[in-house]
Amino acid sequence: MGIAPLWRLRSTGAAEGGPSPSRLDSGLASGTVGQAPVPGTAAGDWDELDRQVAACQACVLCRQRKQAVLGVGDREADWLFIGEGPGAEEDAQGEPFVGQAGKLLDAMLAGIDLRRGEGVYIANAVKCRPPGNRTPEAEEMNACRPFLERQIELLRPRIIVLLGRSAACTLLGADRALASLRGRSHDYRGIPVIVTYHPAYLLRNLPEKAKAWEDLLLARRVAREAAAEGQLPL
Ligand code: SF4
């Protein structure tokens, strides 16, 4: 099918705006946040969701953001990729994955014949930039989860790919090592879910690139099986 691991690392340095090693390794230990009210179940259409997220002050991440970053891409997409949270460049530009990690994600998409914006939607577990690009706290991810859930309801994707442990924790509720979640299909409300590494992590851990490639191939296979079965999620 002409598929090849086209995605090559264009930088071996730390990903700008991506999770730092401490973000990836620090887990989801609770901090001092969580005193803000948790939003109710998000509702409404995309425009309403845009407005709700832009105005949201439900967790402390609203304090230092330049703007909330809802997501980007095809709102009729079959594929939904979910990362962790906006970094500095994403916060400035209002789009997820625009730094070096974003370039790698685009290359990963190309490796399985996908392109940003064409049948693909990209979002994050939290919509506002954690200060210093730290890992979002559990309370912050919980506060933001209704927005992510509403995005999924509106998108009705055929498959979801979770990029990194934070995304896996927030959507699957699995507070486990990422390695233990890879290699099989999970389920979110009838939608198959594949877990792989965050591109920012891959920029710093080149040997894991082969594993991420395996995950993408698994995701493509699962998506094709779902399409063949005429599976309609949600
Ligand atoms: Fe609201 Fe999510 Fe931003 Fe927190 S991260 S302020 S819950 S939009």
Tab-separated table of N, CA, C and O in Angstrom, residues 46 49-50 53 68-87 90 94-99 101-110 112 114-127 147-148 151-152 155 157 159-163 167 198-199 216:
chain	number	residue	atom	x	y	z
A	46	TRP	N	-20.360	22.929	17.919
A	46	TRP	CA	-18.948	23.313	17.945
A	46	TRP	C	-18.771	24.780	18.337
A	46	TRP	O	-17.848	25.123	19.084
A	49	LEU	N	-19.195	25.068	21.966
A	49	LEU	CA	-18.035	24.492	22.658
A	49	LEU	C	-16.848	25.452	22.582
A	49	LEU	O	-16.123	25.645	23.567
A	50	ASP	N	-16.652	26.049	21.425
A	50	ASP	CA	-15.597	27.065	21.278
A	50	ASP	C	-15.769	28.169	22.320
A	50	ASP	O	-14.801	28.571	22.981
A	53	VAL	N	-15.095	26.930	26.005
A	53	VAL	CA	-13.678	26.710	26.311
A	53	VAL	C	-12.931	28.042	26.397
A	53	VAL	O	-12.104	28.250	27.289
A	68	ALA	N	-7.206	29.613	25.210
A	68	ALA	CA	-7.500	28.186	25.282
A	68	ALA	C	-7.366	27.603	23.877
A	68	ALA	O	-7.620	28.277	22.882
A	69	VAL	N	-6.956	26.349	23.814
A	69	VAL	CA	-6.726	25.687	22.522
A	69	VAL	C	-7.644	24.477	22.450
A	69	VAL	O	-7.356	23.430	23.030
A	70	LEU	N	-8.750	24.646	21.754
A	70	LEU	CA	-9.746	23.578	21.705
A	70	LEU	C	-9.264	22.380	20.902
A	70	LEU	O	-9.376	21.233	21.342
A	71	GLY	N	-8.738	22.634	19.718
A	71	GLY	CA	-8.298	21.545	18.851
A	71	GLY	C	-8.232	22.053	17.431
A	71	GLY	O	-8.516	23.222	17.148
A	72	VAL	N	-7.852	21.186	16.542
A	72	VAL	CA	-7.737	21.596	15.141
A	72	VAL	C	-8.022	20.398	14.241
A	72	VAL	O	-7.723	19.261	14.598
A	73	GLY	N	-8.595	20.678	13.096
A	73	GLY	CA	-8.755	19.595	12.132
A	73	GLY	C	-10.146	19.486	11.560
A	73	GLY	O	-10.972	20.395	11.683
A	74	ASP	N	-10.359	18.355	10.959
A	74	ASP	CA	-11.591	18.028	10.257
A	74	ASP	C	-12.653	17.621	11.276
A	74	ASP	O	-12.481	16.633	11.995
A	75	ARG	N	-13.723	18.369	11.329
A	75	ARG	CA	-14.761	18.066	12.314
A	75	ARG	C	-15.674	16.914	11.881
A	75	ARG	O	-16.634	16.591	12.572
A	76	GLU	N	-15.338	16.325	10.760
A	76	GLU	CA	-16.002	15.085	10.329
A	76	GLU	C	-14.992	13.933	10.336
A	76	GLU	O	-15.182	12.922	9.645
A	77	ALA	N	-13.929	14.087	11.097
A	77	ALA	CA	-12.797	13.154	11.014
A	77	ALA	C	-13.150	11.759	11.517
A	77	ALA	O	-13.908	11.591	12.471
A	78	ASP	N	-12.532	10.765	10.879
A	78	ASP	CA	-12.592	9.392	11.381
A	78	ASP	C	-11.551	9.176	12.474
A	78	ASP	O	-11.712	8.311	13.330
A	79	TRP	N	-10.452	9.957	12.396
A	79	TRP	CA	-9.331	9.773	13.320
A	79	TRP	C	-9.258	10.944	14.292
A	79	TRP	O	-9.211	12.089	13.864
A	80	LEU	N	-9.179	10.607	15.569
A	80	LEU	CA	-8.966	11.630	16.595
A	80	LEU	C	-7.678	11.310	17.348
A	80	LEU	O	-7.534	10.208	17.895
A	81	PHE	N	-6.755	12.249	17.345
A	81	PHE	CA	-5.518	12.121	18.108
A	81	PHE	C	-5.606	13.071	19.299
A	81	PHE	O	-5.956	14.239	19.142
A	82	ILE	N	-5.263	12.556	20.479
A	82	ILE	CA	-5.364	13.362	21.700
A	82	ILE	C	-4.012	13.386	22.402
A	82	ILE	O	-3.468	12.324	22.747
A	83	GLY	N	-3.493	14.591	22.603
A	83	GLY	CA	-2.245	14.760	23.327
A	83	GLY	C	-2.485	15.181	24.761
A	83	GLY	O	-3.521	14.856	25.354
A	84	GLU	N	-1.540	15.920	25.291
A	84	GLU	CA	-1.592	16.243	26.715
A	84	GLU	C	-2.171	17.638	26.965
A	84	GLU	O	-3.204	17.785	27.612
A	85	GLY	N	-1.477	18.656	26.492
A	85	GLY	CA	-1.933	20.030	26.694
A	85	GLY	C	-1.107	20.959	25.833
A	85	GLY	O	-0.042	20.574	25.335
A	86	PRO	N	-1.558	22.185	25.650
A	86	PRO	CA	-0.801	23.126	24.820
A	86	PRO	C	0.544	23.471	25.457
A	86	PRO	O	0.658	23.579	26.669
A	87	GLY	N	1.551	23.631	24.597
A	87	GLY	CA	2.821	24.177	25.037
A	87	GLY	C	2.880	25.654	24.700
A	87	GLY	O	1.865	26.270	24.356
A	90	GLU	N	1.831	26.457	21.107
A	90	GLU	CA	0.406	26.190	20.911
A	90	GLU	C	-0.437	27.274	21.599
A	90	GLU	O	-1.453	27.723	21.069
A	94	GLY	N	-2.675	29.115	19.195
A	94	GLY	CA	-4.050	28.642	19.310
A	94	GLY	C	-4.323	27.351	18.586
A	94	GLY	O	-5.477	27.036	18.281
A	95	GLU	N	-3.249	26.583	18.324
A	95	GLU	CA	-3.412	25.309	17.618
A	95	GLU	C	-2.560	24.250	18.305
A	95	GLU	O	-1.408	24.530	18.666
A	96	PRO	N	-3.067	23.027	18.447
A	96	PRO	CA	-2.259	21.971	19.068
A	96	PRO	C	-1.121	21.506	18.161
A	96	PRO	O	-1.232	21.541	16.934
A	97	PHE	N	-0.053	21.089	18.777
A	97	PHE	CA	1.063	20.434	18.065
A	97	PHE	C	1.591	21.283	16.901
A	97	PHE	O	1.500	20.891	15.738
A	98	VAL	N	2.137	22.432	17.228
A	98	VAL	CA	2.714	23.270	16.175
A	98	VAL	C	4.235	23.389	16.310
A	98	VAL	O	4.860	23.966	15.444
A	99	GLY	N	4.837	22.878	17.357
A	99	GLY	CA	6.283	22.929	17.505
A	99	GLY	C	6.945	21.713	16.890
A	99	GLY	O	6.420	21.086	15.958
A	101	ALA	N	7.344	18.824	18.189
A	101	ALA	CA	6.496	17.646	18.399
A	101	ALA	C	5.382	17.594	17.358
A	101	ALA	O	4.984	16.515	16.913
A	102	GLY	N	4.902	18.763	16.977
A	102	GLY	CA	3.873	18.815	15.952
A	102	GLY	C	4.390	18.347	14.602
A	102	GLY	O	3.687	17.660	13.854
A	103	LYS	N	5.641	18.727	14.286
A	103	LYS	CA	6.232	18.260	13.033
A	103	LYS	C	6.378	16.739	13.034
A	103	LYS	O	6.151	16.068	12.024
A	104	LEU	N	6.771	16.224	14.169
A	104	LEU	CA	6.890	14.773	14.247
A	104	LEU	C	5.515	14.115	14.132
A	104	LEU	O	5.355	13.091	13.461
A	105	LEU	N	4.521	14.702	14.794
A	105	LEU	CA	3.171	14.132	14.676
A	105	LEU	C	2.722	14.132	13.214
A	105	LEU	O	2.155	13.149	12.730
A	106	ASP	N	2.976	15.210	12.510
A	106	ASP	CA	2.599	15.261	11.095
A	106	ASP	C	3.303	14.158	10.306
A	106	ASP	O	2.713	13.541	9.400
A	107	ALA	N	4.559	13.914	10.636
A	107	ALA	CA	5.292	12.837	9.952
A	107	ALA	C	4.723	11.469	10.312
A	107	ALA	O	4.652	10.567	9.458
A	108	MET	N	4.326	11.327	11.566
A	108	MET	CA	3.701	10.068	11.980
A	108	MET	C	2.393	9.850	11.218
A	108	MET	O	2.088	8.738	10.759
A	109	LEU	N	1.619	10.924	11.082
A	109	LEU	CA	0.370	10.817	10.322
A	109	LEU	C	0.656	10.410	8.884
A	109	LEU	O	-0.008	9.526	8.314
A	110	ALA	N	1.660	11.045	8.292
A	110	ALA	CA	1.997	10.731	6.901
A	110	ALA	C	2.399	9.272	6.751
A	110	ALA	O	2.152	8.649	5.708
A	112	ILE	N	1.097	6.762	7.981
A	112	ILE	CA	-0.074	5.894	7.778
A	112	ILE	C	-1.070	6.578	6.844
A	112	ILE	O	-2.277	6.389	6.947
A	114	LEU	N	-2.093	9.639	6.480
A	114	LEU	CA	-3.032	10.616	7.016
A	114	LEU	C	-2.405	12.006	6.944
A	114	LEU	O	-1.178	12.143	6.916
A	115	ARG	N	-3.255	13.007	6.932
A	115	ARG	CA	-2.775	14.381	6.957
A	115	ARG	C	-3.605	15.184	7.929
A	115	ARG	O	-4.841	15.005	8.008
A	116	ARG	N	-2.920	16.057	8.650
A	116	ARG	CA	-3.620	16.947	9.553
A	116	ARG	C	-4.735	17.682	8.788
A	116	ARG	O	-4.500	18.237	7.729
A	117	GLY	N	-5.912	17.644	9.332
A	117	GLY	CA	-7.003	18.401	8.734
A	117	GLY	C	-7.798	17.643	7.690
A	117	GLY	O	-8.849	18.116	7.253
A	118	GLU	N	-7.309	16.481	7.269
A	118	GLU	CA	-8.032	15.697	6.265
A	118	GLU	C	-8.410	14.350	6.876
A	118	GLU	O	-7.617	13.409	6.870
A	119	GLY	N	-9.580	14.299	7.445
A	119	GLY	CA	-10.010	13.080	8.118
A	119	GLY	C	-9.366	12.889	9.473
A	119	GLY	O	-9.474	11.831	10.081
A	120	VAL	N	-8.682	13.931	9.941
A	120	VAL	CA	-7.953	13.863	11.211
A	120	VAL	C	-8.303	15.087	12.053
A	120	VAL	O	-8.329	16.216	11.540
A	121	TYR	N	-8.558	14.853	13.314
A	121	TYR	CA	-8.747	15.946	14.269
A	121	TYR	C	-7.751	15.738	15.411
A	121	TYR	O	-7.487	14.600	15.819
A	122	ILE	N	-7.189	16.840	15.891
A	122	ILE	CA	-6.174	16.771	16.943
A	122	ILE	C	-6.621	17.632	18.124
A	122	ILE	O	-6.994	18.802	17.942
A	123	ALA	N	-6.583	17.047	19.294
A	123	ALA	CA	-6.998	17.762	20.501
A	123	ALA	C	-6.038	17.412	21.633
A	123	ALA	O	-5.104	16.626	21.463
A	124	ASN	N	-6.285	18.005	22.766
A	124	ASN	CA	-5.479	17.728	23.949
A	124	ASN	C	-6.368	17.410	25.145
A	124	ASN	O	-7.549	17.781	25.166
A	125	ALA	N	-5.766	16.781	26.139
A	125	ALA	CA	-6.514	16.441	27.353
A	125	ALA	C	-6.935	17.689	28.108
A	125	ALA	O	-8.027	17.751	28.678
A	126	VAL	N	-6.069	18.698	28.145
A	126	VAL	CA	-6.434	19.992	28.728
A	126	VAL	C	-6.259	21.059	27.665
A	126	VAL	O	-5.376	20.975	26.815
A	127	LYS	N	-7.107	22.048	27.735
A	127	LYS	CA	-7.162	23.051	26.671
A	127	LYS	C	-6.316	24.288	26.952
A	127	LYS	O	-6.195	25.159	26.078
A	147	PHE	N	-15.132	18.863	28.247
A	147	PHE	CA	-14.925	19.447	26.920
A	147	PHE	C	-14.413	18.393	25.941
A	147	PHE	O	-14.826	18.359	24.780
A	148	LEU	N	-13.505	17.572	26.412
A	148	LEU	CA	-12.992	16.504	25.548
A	148	LEU	C	-14.110	15.516	25.198
A	148	LEU	O	-14.247	15.087	24.047
A	151	GLN	N	-16.250	17.024	22.589
A	151	GLN	CA	-15.583	16.955	21.290
A	151	GLN	C	-15.783	15.586	20.650
A	151	GLN	O	-16.059	15.474	19.451
A	152	ILE	N	-15.629	14.555	21.448
A	152	ILE	CA	-15.766	13.188	20.911
A	152	ILE	C	-17.204	12.936	20.465
A	152	ILE	O	-17.451	12.326	19.425
A	155	LEU	N	-17.580	14.788	17.187
A	155	LEU	CA	-16.782	14.216	16.107
A	155	LEU	C	-17.291	12.846	15.663
A	155	LEU	O	-17.291	12.521	14.489
A	157	PRO	N	-15.638	9.965	16.045
A	157	PRO	CA	-14.535	9.381	15.266
A	157	PRO	C	-14.663	7.861	15.191
A	157	PRO	O	-15.295	7.227	16.031
A	159	ILE	N	-11.882	6.022	15.227
A	159	ILE	CA	-10.804	5.534	16.091
A	159	ILE	C	-10.159	6.713	16.815
A	159	ILE	O	-10.118	7.832	16.289
A	160	ILE	N	-9.674	6.441	18.019
A	160	ILE	CA	-8.982	7.451	18.823
A	160	ILE	C	-7.574	6.944	19.116
A	160	ILE	O	-7.395	5.789	19.501
A	161	VAL	N	-6.594	7.812	18.928
A	161	VAL	CA	-5.209	7.492	19.289
A	161	VAL	C	-4.790	8.437	20.413
A	161	VAL	O	-4.829	9.658	20.250
A	162	LEU	N	-4.410	7.862	21.534
A	162	LEU	CA	-3.999	8.638	22.697
A	162	LEU	C	-2.485	8.754	22.703
A	162	LEU	O	-1.773	7.746	22.695
A	163	LEU	N	-1.999	10.001	22.740
A	163	LEU	CA	-0.570	10.276	22.665
A	163	LEU	C	-0.042	10.593	24.052
A	163	LEU	O	-0.157	11.719	24.531
A	167	ALA	N	-3.066	11.640	28.292
A	167	ALA	CA	-4.269	11.403	27.483
A	167	ALA	C	-4.884	10.055	27.833
A	167	ALA	O	-6.109	9.927	27.915
A	198	HIS	N	3.812	10.002	23.286
A	198	HIS	CA	3.677	11.394	22.864
A	198	HIS	C	4.858	11.747	21.967
A	198	HIS	O	5.997	11.364	22.251
A	199	PRO	N	4.615	12.471	20.877
A	199	PRO	CA	5.729	12.828	19.989
A	199	PRO	C	6.875	13.546	20.702
A	199	PRO	O	8.041	13.357	20.335
A	216	LEU	N	1.015	2.701	15.508
A	216	LEU	CA	0.291	3.329	14.400
A	216	LEU	C	-0.227	2.278	13.418
A	216	LEU	O	-1.348	2.398	12.896
